[in-house]
Each structure stands twice: as C-alpha cells, then as structure tokens.
CSV table of C-alpha atoms (C1' of nucleotides) in Angstrom, one decimal:
chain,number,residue,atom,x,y,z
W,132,UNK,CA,24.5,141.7,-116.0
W,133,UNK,CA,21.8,144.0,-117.5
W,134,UNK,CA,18.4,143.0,-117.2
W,135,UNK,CA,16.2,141.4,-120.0
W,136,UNK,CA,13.2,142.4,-121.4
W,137,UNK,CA,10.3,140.4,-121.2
W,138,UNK,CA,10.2,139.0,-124.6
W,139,UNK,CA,14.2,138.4,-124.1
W,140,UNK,CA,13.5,136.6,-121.4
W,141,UNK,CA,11.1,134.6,-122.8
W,142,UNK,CA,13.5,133.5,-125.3
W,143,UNK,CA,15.8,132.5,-122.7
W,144,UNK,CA,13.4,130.4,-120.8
W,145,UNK,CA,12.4,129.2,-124.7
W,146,UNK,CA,15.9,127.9,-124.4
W,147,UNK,CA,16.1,126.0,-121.5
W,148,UNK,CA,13.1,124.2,-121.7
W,149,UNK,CA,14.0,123.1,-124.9
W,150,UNK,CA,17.2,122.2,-123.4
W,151,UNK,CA,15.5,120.3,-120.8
W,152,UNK,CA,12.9,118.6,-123.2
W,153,UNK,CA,15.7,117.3,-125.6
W,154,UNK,CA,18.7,118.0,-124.6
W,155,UNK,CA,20.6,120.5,-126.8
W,156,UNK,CA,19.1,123.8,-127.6
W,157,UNK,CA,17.0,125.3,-130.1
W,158,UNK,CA,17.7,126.4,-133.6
W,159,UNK,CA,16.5,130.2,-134.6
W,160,UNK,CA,14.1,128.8,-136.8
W,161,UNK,CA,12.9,126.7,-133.7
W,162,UNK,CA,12.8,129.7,-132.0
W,163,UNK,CA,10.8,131.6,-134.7
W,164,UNK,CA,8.6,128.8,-134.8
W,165,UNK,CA,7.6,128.6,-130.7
W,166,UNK,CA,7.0,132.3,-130.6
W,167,UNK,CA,5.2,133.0,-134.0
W,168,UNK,CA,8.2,135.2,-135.8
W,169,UNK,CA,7.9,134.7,-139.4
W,170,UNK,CA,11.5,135.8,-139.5
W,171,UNK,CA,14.8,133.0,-138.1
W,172,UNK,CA,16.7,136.4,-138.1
W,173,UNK,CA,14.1,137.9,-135.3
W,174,UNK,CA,15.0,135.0,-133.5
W,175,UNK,CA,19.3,135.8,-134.5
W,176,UNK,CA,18.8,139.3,-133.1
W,177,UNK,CA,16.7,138.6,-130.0
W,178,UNK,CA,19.8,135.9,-129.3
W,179,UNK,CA,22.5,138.5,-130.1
W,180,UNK,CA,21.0,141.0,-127.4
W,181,UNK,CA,20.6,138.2,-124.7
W,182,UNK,CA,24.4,137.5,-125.6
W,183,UNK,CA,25.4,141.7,-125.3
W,184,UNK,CA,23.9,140.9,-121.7
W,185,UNK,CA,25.7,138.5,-120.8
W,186,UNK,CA,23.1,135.5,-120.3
W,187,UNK,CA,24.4,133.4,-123.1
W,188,UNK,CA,26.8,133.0,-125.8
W,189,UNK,CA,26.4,131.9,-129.6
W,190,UNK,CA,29.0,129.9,-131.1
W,191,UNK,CA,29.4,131.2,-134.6
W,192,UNK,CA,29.5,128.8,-136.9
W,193,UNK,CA,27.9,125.7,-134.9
W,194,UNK,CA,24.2,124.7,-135.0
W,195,UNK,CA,22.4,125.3,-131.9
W,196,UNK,CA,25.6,126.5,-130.3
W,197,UNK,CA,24.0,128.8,-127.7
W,198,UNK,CA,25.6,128.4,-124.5
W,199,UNK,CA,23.6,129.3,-121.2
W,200,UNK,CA,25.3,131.6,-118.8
W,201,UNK,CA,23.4,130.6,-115.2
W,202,UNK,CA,25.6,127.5,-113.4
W,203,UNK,CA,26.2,130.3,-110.8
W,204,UNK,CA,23.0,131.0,-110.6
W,205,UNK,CA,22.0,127.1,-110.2
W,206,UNK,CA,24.7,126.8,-107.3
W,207,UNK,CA,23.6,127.3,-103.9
W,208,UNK,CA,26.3,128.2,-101.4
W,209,UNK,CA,27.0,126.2,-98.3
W,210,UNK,CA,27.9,128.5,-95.4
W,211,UNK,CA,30.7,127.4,-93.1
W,212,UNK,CA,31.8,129.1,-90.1
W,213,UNK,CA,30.0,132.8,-90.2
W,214,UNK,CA,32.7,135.6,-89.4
W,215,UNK,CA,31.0,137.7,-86.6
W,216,UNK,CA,29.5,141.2,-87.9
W,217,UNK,CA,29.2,140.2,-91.6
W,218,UNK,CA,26.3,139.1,-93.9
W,219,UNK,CA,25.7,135.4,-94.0
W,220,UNK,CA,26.4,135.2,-97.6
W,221,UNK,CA,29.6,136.9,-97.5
W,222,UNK,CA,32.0,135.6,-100.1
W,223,UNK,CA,34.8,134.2,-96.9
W,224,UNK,CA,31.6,132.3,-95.5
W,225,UNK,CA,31.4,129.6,-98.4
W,226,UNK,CA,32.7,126.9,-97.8
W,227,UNK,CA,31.5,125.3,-101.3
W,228,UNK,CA,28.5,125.3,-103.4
W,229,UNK,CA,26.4,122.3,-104.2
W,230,UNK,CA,24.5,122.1,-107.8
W,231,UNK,CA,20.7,123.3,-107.0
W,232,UNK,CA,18.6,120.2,-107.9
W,233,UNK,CA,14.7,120.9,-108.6
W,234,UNK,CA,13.5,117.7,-107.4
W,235,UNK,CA,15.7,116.7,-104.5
W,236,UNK,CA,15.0,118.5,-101.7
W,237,UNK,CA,12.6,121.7,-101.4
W,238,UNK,CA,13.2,124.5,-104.2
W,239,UNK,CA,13.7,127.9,-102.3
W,240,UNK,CA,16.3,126.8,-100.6
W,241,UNK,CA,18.9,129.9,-100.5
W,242,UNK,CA,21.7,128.3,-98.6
W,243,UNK,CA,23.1,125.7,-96.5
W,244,UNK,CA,24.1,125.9,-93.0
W,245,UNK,CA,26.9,124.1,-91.6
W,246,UNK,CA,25.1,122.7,-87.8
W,247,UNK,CA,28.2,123.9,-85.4
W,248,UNK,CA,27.5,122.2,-81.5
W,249,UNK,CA,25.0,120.0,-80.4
W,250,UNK,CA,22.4,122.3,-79.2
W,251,UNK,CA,19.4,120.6,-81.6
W,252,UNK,CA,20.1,116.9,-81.1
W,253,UNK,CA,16.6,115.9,-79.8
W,254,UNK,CA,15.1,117.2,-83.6
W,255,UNK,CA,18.1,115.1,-85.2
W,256,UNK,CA,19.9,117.8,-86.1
W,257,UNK,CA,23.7,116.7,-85.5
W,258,UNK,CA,26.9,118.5,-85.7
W,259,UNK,CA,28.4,119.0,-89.4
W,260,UNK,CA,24.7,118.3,-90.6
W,261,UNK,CA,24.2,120.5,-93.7
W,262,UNK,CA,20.5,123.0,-93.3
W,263,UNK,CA,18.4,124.0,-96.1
W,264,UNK,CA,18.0,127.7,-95.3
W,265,UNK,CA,14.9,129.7,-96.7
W,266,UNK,CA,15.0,133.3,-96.6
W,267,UNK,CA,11.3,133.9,-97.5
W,268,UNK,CA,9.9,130.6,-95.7
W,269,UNK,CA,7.7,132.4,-93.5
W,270,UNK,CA,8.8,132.1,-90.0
W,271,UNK,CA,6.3,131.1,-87.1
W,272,UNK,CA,6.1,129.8,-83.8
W,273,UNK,CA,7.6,126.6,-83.9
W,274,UNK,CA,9.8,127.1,-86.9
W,275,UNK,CA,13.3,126.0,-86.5
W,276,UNK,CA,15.3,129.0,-87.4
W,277,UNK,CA,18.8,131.0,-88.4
W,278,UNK,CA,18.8,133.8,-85.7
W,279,UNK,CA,21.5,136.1,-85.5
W,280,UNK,CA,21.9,137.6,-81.8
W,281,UNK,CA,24.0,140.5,-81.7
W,282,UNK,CA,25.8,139.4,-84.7
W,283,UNK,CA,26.6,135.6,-84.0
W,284,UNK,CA,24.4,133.0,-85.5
W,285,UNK,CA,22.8,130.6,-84.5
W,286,UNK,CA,20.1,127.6,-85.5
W,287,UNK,CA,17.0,127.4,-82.7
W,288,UNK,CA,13.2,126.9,-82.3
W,289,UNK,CA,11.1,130.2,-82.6
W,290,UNK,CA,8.9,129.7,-79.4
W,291,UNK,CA,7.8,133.2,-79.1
W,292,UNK,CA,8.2,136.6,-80.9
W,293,UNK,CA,6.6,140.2,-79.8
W,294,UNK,CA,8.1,143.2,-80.0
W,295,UNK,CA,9.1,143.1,-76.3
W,296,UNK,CA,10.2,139.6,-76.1
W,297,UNK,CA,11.8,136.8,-78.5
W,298,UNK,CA,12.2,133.1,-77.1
W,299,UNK,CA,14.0,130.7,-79.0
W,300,UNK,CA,14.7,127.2,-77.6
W,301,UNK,CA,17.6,124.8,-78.0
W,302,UNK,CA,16.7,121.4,-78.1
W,303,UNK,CA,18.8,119.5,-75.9
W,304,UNK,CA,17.9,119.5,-72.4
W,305,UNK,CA,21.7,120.4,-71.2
W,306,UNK,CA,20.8,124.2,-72.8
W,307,UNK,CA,18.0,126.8,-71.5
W,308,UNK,CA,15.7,128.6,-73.3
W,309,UNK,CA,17.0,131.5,-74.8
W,310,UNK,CA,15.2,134.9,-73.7
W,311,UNK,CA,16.1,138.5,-75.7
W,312,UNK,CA,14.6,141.7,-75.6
W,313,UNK,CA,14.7,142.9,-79.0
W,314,UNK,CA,14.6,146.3,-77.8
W,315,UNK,CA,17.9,145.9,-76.0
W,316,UNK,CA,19.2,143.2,-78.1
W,317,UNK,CA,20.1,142.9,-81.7
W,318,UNK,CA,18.0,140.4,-83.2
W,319,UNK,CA,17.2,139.2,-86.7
W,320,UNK,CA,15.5,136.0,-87.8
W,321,UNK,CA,17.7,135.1,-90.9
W,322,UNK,CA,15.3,132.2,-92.2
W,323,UNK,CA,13.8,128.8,-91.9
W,324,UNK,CA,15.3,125.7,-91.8
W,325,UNK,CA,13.2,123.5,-94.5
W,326,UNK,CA,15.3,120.7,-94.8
W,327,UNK,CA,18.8,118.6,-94.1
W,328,UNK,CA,21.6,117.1,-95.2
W,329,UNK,CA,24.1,114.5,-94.0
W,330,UNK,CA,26.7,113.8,-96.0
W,331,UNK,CA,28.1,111.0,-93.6
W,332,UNK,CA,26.3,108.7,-91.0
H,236,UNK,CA,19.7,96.6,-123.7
H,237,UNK,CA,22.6,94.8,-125.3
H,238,UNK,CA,26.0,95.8,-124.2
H,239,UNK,CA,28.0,98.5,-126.4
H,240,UNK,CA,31.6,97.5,-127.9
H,241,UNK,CA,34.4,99.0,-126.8
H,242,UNK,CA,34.6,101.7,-129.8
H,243,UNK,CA,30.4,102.3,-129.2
H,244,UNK,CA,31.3,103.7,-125.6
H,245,UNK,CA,34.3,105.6,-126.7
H,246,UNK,CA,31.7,107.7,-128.6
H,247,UNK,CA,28.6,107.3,-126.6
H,248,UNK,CA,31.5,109.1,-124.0
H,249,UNK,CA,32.5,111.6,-126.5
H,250,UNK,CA,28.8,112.7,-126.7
H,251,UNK,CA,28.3,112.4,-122.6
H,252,UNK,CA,31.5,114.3,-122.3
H,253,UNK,CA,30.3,117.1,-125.3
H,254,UNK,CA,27.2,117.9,-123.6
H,255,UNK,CA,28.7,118.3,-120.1
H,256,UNK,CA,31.5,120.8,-122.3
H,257,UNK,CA,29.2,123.0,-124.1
H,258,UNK,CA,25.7,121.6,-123.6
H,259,UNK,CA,24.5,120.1,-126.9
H,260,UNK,CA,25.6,116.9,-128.7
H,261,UNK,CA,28.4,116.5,-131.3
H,262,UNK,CA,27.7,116.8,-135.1
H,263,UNK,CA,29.0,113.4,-136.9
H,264,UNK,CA,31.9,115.5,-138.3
H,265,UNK,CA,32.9,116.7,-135.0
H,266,UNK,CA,33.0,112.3,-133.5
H,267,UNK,CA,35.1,112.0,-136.8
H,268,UNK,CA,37.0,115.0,-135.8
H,269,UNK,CA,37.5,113.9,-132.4
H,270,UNK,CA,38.2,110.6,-133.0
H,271,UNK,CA,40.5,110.8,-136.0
H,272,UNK,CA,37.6,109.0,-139.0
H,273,UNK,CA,38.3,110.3,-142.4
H,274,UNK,CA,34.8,110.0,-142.8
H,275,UNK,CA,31.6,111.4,-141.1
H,276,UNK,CA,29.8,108.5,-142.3
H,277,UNK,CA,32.2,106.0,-139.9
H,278,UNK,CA,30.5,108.1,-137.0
H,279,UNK,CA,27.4,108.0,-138.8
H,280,UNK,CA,27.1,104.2,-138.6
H,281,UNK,CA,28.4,104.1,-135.0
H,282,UNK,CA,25.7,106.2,-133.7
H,283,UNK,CA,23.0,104.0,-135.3
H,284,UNK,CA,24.9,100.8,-133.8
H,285,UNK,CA,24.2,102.6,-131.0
H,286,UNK,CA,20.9,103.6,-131.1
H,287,UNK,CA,20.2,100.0,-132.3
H,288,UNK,CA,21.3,99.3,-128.9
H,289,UNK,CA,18.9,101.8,-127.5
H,290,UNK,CA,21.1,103.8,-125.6
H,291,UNK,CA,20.7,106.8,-127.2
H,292,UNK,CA,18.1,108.0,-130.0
H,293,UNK,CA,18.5,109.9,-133.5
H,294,UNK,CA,16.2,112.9,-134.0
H,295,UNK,CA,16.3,112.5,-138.3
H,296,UNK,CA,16.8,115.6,-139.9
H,297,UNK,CA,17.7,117.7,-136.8
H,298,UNK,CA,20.8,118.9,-136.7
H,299,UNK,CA,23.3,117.2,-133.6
H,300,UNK,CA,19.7,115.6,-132.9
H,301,UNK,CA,21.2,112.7,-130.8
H,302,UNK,CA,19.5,112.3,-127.1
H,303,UNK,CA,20.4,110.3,-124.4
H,304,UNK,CA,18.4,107.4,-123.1
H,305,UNK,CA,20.5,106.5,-120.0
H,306,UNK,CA,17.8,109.3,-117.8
H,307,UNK,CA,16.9,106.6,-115.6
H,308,UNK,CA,20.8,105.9,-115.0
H,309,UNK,CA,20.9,109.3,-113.7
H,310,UNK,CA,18.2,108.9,-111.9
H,311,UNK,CA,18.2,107.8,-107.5
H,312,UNK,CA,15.2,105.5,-106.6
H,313,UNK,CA,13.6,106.8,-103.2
H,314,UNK,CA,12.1,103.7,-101.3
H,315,UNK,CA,9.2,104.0,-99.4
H,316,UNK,CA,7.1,101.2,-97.7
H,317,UNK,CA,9.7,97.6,-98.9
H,318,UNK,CA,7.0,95.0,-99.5
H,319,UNK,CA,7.5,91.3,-97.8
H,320,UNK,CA,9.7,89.0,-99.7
H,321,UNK,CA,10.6,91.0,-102.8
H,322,UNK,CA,13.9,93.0,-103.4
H,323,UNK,CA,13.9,96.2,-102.0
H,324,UNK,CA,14.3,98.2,-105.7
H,325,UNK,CA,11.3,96.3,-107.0
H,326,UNK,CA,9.5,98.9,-108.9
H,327,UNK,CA,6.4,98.6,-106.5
H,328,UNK,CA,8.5,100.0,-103.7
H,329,UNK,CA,10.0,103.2,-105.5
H,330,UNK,CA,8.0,106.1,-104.2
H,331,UNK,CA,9.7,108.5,-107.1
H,332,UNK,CA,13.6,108.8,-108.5
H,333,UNK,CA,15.6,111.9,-107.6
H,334,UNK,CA,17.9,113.2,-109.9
H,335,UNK,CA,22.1,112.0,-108.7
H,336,UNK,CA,23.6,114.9,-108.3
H,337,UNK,CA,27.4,114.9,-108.2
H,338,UNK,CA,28.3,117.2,-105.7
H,339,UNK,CA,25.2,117.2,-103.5
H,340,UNK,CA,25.9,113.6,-101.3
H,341,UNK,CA,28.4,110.6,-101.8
H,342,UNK,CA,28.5,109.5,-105.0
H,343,UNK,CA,27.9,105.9,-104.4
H,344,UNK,CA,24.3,106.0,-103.2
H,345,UNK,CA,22.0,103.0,-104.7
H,346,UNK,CA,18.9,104.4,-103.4
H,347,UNK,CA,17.2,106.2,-100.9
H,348,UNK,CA,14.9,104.7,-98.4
H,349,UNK,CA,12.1,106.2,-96.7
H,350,UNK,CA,12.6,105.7,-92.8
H,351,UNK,CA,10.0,104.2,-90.7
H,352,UNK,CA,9.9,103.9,-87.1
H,353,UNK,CA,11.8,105.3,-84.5
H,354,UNK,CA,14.8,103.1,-83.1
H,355,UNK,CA,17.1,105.6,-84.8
H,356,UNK,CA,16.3,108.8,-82.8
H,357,UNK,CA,19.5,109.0,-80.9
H,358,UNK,CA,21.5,109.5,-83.8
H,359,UNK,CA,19.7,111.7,-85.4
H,360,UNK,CA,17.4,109.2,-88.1
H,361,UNK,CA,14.3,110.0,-87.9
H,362,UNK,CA,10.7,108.6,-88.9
H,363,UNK,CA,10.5,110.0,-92.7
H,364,UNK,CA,13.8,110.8,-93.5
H,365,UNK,CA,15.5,109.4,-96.5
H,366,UNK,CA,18.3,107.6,-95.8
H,367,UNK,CA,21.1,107.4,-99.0
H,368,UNK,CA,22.4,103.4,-99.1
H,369,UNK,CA,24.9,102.3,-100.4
H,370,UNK,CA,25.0,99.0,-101.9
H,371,UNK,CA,29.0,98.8,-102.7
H,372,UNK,CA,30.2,100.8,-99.5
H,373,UNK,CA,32.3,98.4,-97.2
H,374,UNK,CA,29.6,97.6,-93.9
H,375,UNK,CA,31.8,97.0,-90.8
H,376,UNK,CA,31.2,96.7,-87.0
H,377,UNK,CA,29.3,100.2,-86.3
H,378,UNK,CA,28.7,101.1,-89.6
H,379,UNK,CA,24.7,101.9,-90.2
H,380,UNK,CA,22.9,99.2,-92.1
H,381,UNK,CA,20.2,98.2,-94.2
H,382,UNK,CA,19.5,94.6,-93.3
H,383,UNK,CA,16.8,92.4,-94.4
H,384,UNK,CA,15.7,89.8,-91.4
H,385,UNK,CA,13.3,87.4,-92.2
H,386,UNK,CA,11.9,89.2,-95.6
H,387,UNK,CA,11.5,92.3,-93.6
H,388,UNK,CA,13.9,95.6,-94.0
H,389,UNK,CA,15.0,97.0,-91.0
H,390,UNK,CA,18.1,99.9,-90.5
H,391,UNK,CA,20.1,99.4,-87.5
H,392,UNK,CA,23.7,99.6,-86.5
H,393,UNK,CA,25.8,96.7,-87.3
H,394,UNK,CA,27.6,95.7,-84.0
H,395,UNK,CA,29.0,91.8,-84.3
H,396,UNK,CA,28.6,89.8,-87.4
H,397,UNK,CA,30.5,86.5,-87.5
H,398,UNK,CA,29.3,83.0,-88.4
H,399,UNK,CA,26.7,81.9,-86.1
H,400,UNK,CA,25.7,85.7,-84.4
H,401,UNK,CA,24.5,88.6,-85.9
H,402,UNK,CA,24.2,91.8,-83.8
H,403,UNK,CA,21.7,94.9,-84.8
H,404,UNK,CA,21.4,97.6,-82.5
H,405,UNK,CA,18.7,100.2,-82.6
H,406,UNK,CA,19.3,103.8,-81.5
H,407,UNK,CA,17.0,104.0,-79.0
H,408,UNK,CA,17.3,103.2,-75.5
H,409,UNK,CA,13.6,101.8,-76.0
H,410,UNK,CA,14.6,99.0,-78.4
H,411,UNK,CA,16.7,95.9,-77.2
H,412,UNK,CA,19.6,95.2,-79.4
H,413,UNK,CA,18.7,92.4,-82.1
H,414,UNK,CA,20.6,89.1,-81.6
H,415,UNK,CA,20.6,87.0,-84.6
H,416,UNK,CA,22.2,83.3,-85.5
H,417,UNK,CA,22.5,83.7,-88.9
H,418,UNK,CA,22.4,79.7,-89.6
H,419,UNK,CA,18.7,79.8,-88.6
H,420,UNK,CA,17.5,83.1,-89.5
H,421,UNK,CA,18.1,84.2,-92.8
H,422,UNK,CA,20.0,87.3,-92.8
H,423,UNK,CA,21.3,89.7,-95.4
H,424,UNK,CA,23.0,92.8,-95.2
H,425,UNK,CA,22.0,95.1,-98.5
H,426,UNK,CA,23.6,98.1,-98.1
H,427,UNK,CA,25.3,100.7,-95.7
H,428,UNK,CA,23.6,104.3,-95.1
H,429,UNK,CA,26.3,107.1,-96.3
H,430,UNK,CA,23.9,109.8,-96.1
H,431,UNK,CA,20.9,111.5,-95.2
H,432,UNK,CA,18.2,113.9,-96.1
H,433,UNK,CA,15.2,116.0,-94.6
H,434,UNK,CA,12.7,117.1,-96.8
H,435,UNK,CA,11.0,119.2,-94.3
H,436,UNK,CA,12.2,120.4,-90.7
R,82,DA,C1',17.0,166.1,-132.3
R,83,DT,C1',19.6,162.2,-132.8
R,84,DT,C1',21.2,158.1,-131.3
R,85,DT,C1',20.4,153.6,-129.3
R,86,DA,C1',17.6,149.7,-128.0
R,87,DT,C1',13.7,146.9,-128.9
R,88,DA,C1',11.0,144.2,-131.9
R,89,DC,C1',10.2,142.6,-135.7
R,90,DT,C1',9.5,141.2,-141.7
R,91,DG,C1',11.6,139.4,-145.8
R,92,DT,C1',15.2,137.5,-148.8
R,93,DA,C1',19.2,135.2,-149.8
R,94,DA,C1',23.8,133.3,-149.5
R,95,DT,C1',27.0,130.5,-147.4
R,96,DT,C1',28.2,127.0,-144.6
R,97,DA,C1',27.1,123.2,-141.5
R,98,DT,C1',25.1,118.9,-141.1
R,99,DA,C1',22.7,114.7,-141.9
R,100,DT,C1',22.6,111.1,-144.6
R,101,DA,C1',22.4,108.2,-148.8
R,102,DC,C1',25.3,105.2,-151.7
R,103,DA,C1',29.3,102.4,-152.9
R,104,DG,C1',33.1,100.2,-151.2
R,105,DT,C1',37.0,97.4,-148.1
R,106,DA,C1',38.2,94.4,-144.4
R,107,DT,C1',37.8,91.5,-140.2
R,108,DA,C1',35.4,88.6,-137.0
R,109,DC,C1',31.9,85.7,-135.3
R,110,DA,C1',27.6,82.8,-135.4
R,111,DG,C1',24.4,79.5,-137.4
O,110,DC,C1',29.9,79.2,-146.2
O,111,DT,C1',26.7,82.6,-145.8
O,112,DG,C1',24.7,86.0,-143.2
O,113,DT,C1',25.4,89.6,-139.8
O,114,DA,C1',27.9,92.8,-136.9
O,115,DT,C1',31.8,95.7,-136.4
O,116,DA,C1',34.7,99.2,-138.1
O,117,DC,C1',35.9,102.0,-141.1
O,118,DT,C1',37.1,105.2,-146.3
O,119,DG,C1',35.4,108.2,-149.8
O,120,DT,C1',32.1,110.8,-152.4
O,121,DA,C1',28.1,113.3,-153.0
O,122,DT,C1',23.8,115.7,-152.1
O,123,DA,C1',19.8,117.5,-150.0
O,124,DT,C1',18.5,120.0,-146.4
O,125,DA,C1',19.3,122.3,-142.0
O,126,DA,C1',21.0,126.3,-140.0
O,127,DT,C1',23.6,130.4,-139.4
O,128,DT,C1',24.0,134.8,-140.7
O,129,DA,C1',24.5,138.9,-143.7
O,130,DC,C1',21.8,142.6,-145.8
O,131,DA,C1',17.9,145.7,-146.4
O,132,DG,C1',13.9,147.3,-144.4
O,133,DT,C1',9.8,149.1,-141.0
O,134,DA,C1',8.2,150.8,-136.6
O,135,DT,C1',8.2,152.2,-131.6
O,136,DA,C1',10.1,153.8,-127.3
O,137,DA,C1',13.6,155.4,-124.3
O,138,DA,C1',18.0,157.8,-123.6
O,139,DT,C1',21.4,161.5,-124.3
DNA sequence: ATTTATACTGTAATTATATACAGTATACAG
DNA sequence: CTGTATACTGTATATAATTACAGTATAAAT
C-alpha cells in the first residue's frame, strides 16, 4: 500500500471524522466544501487516487459509497505462546485480534500478551491475563516489562539497567531476582506493560 | 422512547446491519429493495415512524442521511464511588461510558465498577481496577460478586447463600469472611464480575 | 524529453435519492 | 364512529450526488 500525500491524507482523515461525526461518509461536494475546492470533481479525483492506493474504495453508482480500507489497521493482535528465536509479532504468534477501542483502555497499545506462569501474582497479574504492550512506552526503573532473554520472553519488573548489569524481578516471593549481564547475555526490553485484561474471573 | 413494532425493527435492523456491511445507511429504495416494497415511499413512512420513536434521526435533504440514536446502547457505564441507598447505575455514580466492544471482553457486561479497597488482592483485584459485571450471568457458590449489604456495594466471593446465611469472602487473608442472615440484613446480589481491566500497570 | 502523478477549476449530464401527494386497507383507542 | 397508528402501492418531481469531459499548472520519474 503506497503512501499518501499529505493533502490525500487529509482527505482520508476528512472521511473518517465525518464518519465518526454522523455516521456514513462524506459526499464530494462535502468534501469540496471542508477543504475550500470550488470543484466536487477535485474532491472525485483526490478519492480516485486514495482508491489506486488501496486505502479505500468508491462504489460507483451509490451516494457516499466510499468504503475505508483500515479494520486491520484498527485490530491489535493478541500474542499467544511466542516461538523461541522469532519476532514477537510473527504471524504463528497471534492467537486473535481484538478491535482497537480509543477510549477503553490506553491508545498506544501495540499488542497483547498472553501472562504464561505465575511469576507476577503479587501485582495481580494472573495466568491467562491478557497485557497491554507498548512499544514506545518509555521504559524505567520500576516499569513492568516484555524482556526477551536470549530469545525467550518473558513479563518482569525493570529494577536496574546499565550497560554491565540488567535486574529484572519477578513478583512472587517463590522466584529470585533475575540478574544478566548484557554483555554476555542477549537482552532486549520489548516494551511496557500499560494495562490488563481478564477476560474471566 | 416508545417501543418499535415488529416491521419498525425489521428495518431499524436492516440499517444496523447496512452500516456494519459497507459503513453508511441504506437509501429508501434500497429498505424497499431489501424488503420486497413496491414503493420507496412505504420505507419512507417507516423511517419517520421510526424516528417519531426517536430511535434514529433523518438528516432532510442528505442523501442516506439517517443516524442512529441508540449511542448510549453501545455505550458500557464505568462506576466509580456507588452512593448510599441509590442503584448502583444511577447517573451520579457513572464516572464515564466506554464504548462495548464485541470482541474485546464477554459480551454480557452491564457495567464496569471502579474497585475500592483491597480484600481482593489474592486473586489478583486490585484497588482501581474496573471490574466488568454482569447483571444476567448465573452467580453460584465461588463465583465473584457484586453484592449490596445494607445500602453499601461491596465485591466478594460468593461462598454459601441459602435462606437464612449468606457467606462473602474477601481475598485477603486480612479480612474475616462476611456472615450474613439474610432475614435481618437486607441482602442483594446485583451482578457477577466476568471480567477485568487495568488501565495502567 | 516525455510520461505520470499531483492538485486543482469549470461545466454539464445522468442517475440516485429524498420526498411530496394521492390512495387503499386494517386495527386499535377514546 | 371518528381519529390515529400501522402498513403499504403508485406516481411524480425537485434536488442531491456521481461522474464524464475539457482544461491549467507544477513536480517528480523514466
């Protein structure tokens, strides 16, 4: 999927909040209105191009029939069990994908994690509970985080992080702190965890 | 909001089910269509019926103008503090609405309430969590529930309940379980929690 | 150097759509 | 028994909306 221009994709974005605001989409007029064309047909070809690239599609014929491409990008995966040695994200990793929802939980959310073990019970985080994974969060002391240590991952608290020493902590008193030399180590702090699900209590 | 007739939700569905297909509302030729009228004008007159009823509302001169008013059905309450004596979705205790999301959580949640307190700890509910209740859900012995005691809300795990005893049990080994006799206290059980969400970790 | 994409104006025709008006028929409430 | 709601047919028309055609102009790609 080609990238859009700016002004395409401020048609697009024209689109969807007029979606939003009432629920079916704009007309070309409507869109010639909004942005000051004095021309529906600037509006037609603007539409036709964001079509060629794949972000919509017109129904000929029908009023307002633009169609947005994006539910994929409006999913957000839920990660299973993660196959040693690949990315996170890897297609064979997702076990499902839930409906992103702006207001329901925080919005840069890139995945969910599915909690495997009971290493973070004392925080209430449970076996099978789902994790809201950031990827940009910014990670510091204290965050709970998805670490991956020498390809296996795994959910812990960041207590320490130099360039000679990483300590992340289970919390559950039956488990020990976990102590890696990055140097000697492979280590990689995936993201922060920013928020939970259960989906049965 | 009176209640629709039997051929008003067939077509208040047929739009529902038009927007979830292609994402904007039907024309009145295409509820004629779709519903085998000779006429536009029978689904003309419907959708003013309707409107009467104010469950949807007619944008004149707009072509497939016809939006929704059932937002607030889509909408989840979130509880926070439940003030003494009232019923816990009395607008002075909803804190904001989240969108329902289909696939996200169970289906069947009533509302979301705000946790206070920590009795819950050892199975992972914790003070400011939102727990998803379920007003319909079948509460048994063990099941986790939202009980009002005496006017006051309270979520605790349901451990006896027969005529004259009622048995809540908090989570916590600091908490005593709560013994109840339900023909002097007055007792109701409003809901069982089917899910759970973190807003921040 | 020529094509292709972007970004529009301007006009106009065709078709899609809302909507008015005139009916028919049934059922229910006051 | 008269009004009002429901549930349509059938015709017609104004207007809303798509969309074709003919241009102008600039920038990037081949």
């Amino acid at each position: 999927m080609k990238n859009l221009t700016k002004r395409q994709e401020e048609i697009l974005n024209l689109i969807k909040t007029h979606i939003l605001d009432l629920g079916f989409p704009p007309t070309r007029a409507d869109i010639a209105r909004s942005l000051g064309f004095k021309s529906p047909n600037a509006a037609e070809q603007h539409l036709r191009a964001i079509e060629k690239k794949g972000f919509i599609k017109i129904l000929s014929g029908a009023s307002r029939g633009i169609i947005l491409n994006d539910s994929e990008n409006d999913q957000i995966p839920v990660i299973g069990l993660v196959a040693a040695g690949g990315p996170i994200l890897a297609e064979e990793n997702v076990e499902k994908t839930i409906p992103r929802s702006n207001n329901l939980l925080s919005n840069d959310i890139d995945y969910y994690l599915r909690v495997k073990g009971d290493s973070m019970v004392n925080i209430g985080i449970f076996e099978e509970d789902l994790i809201g994974v950031s990827k940009s969060a910014n990670t510091k002391v204290g965050s709970v985080v998805v670490a991956r240590i020498n390809n296996e991952v795994t959910v812990k608290t960041l207590i320490e992080m130099s360039q000679n020493k990483v300590v992340l902590r289970p919390e559950n008193e039956n488990y020990e702190d976990i102590i890696l030399d990055p140097q000697v180590e492979e280590i990689a702090i995936e993201g922060s965890c920013v928020a939970l699900l259960r989906e049965s209590i």
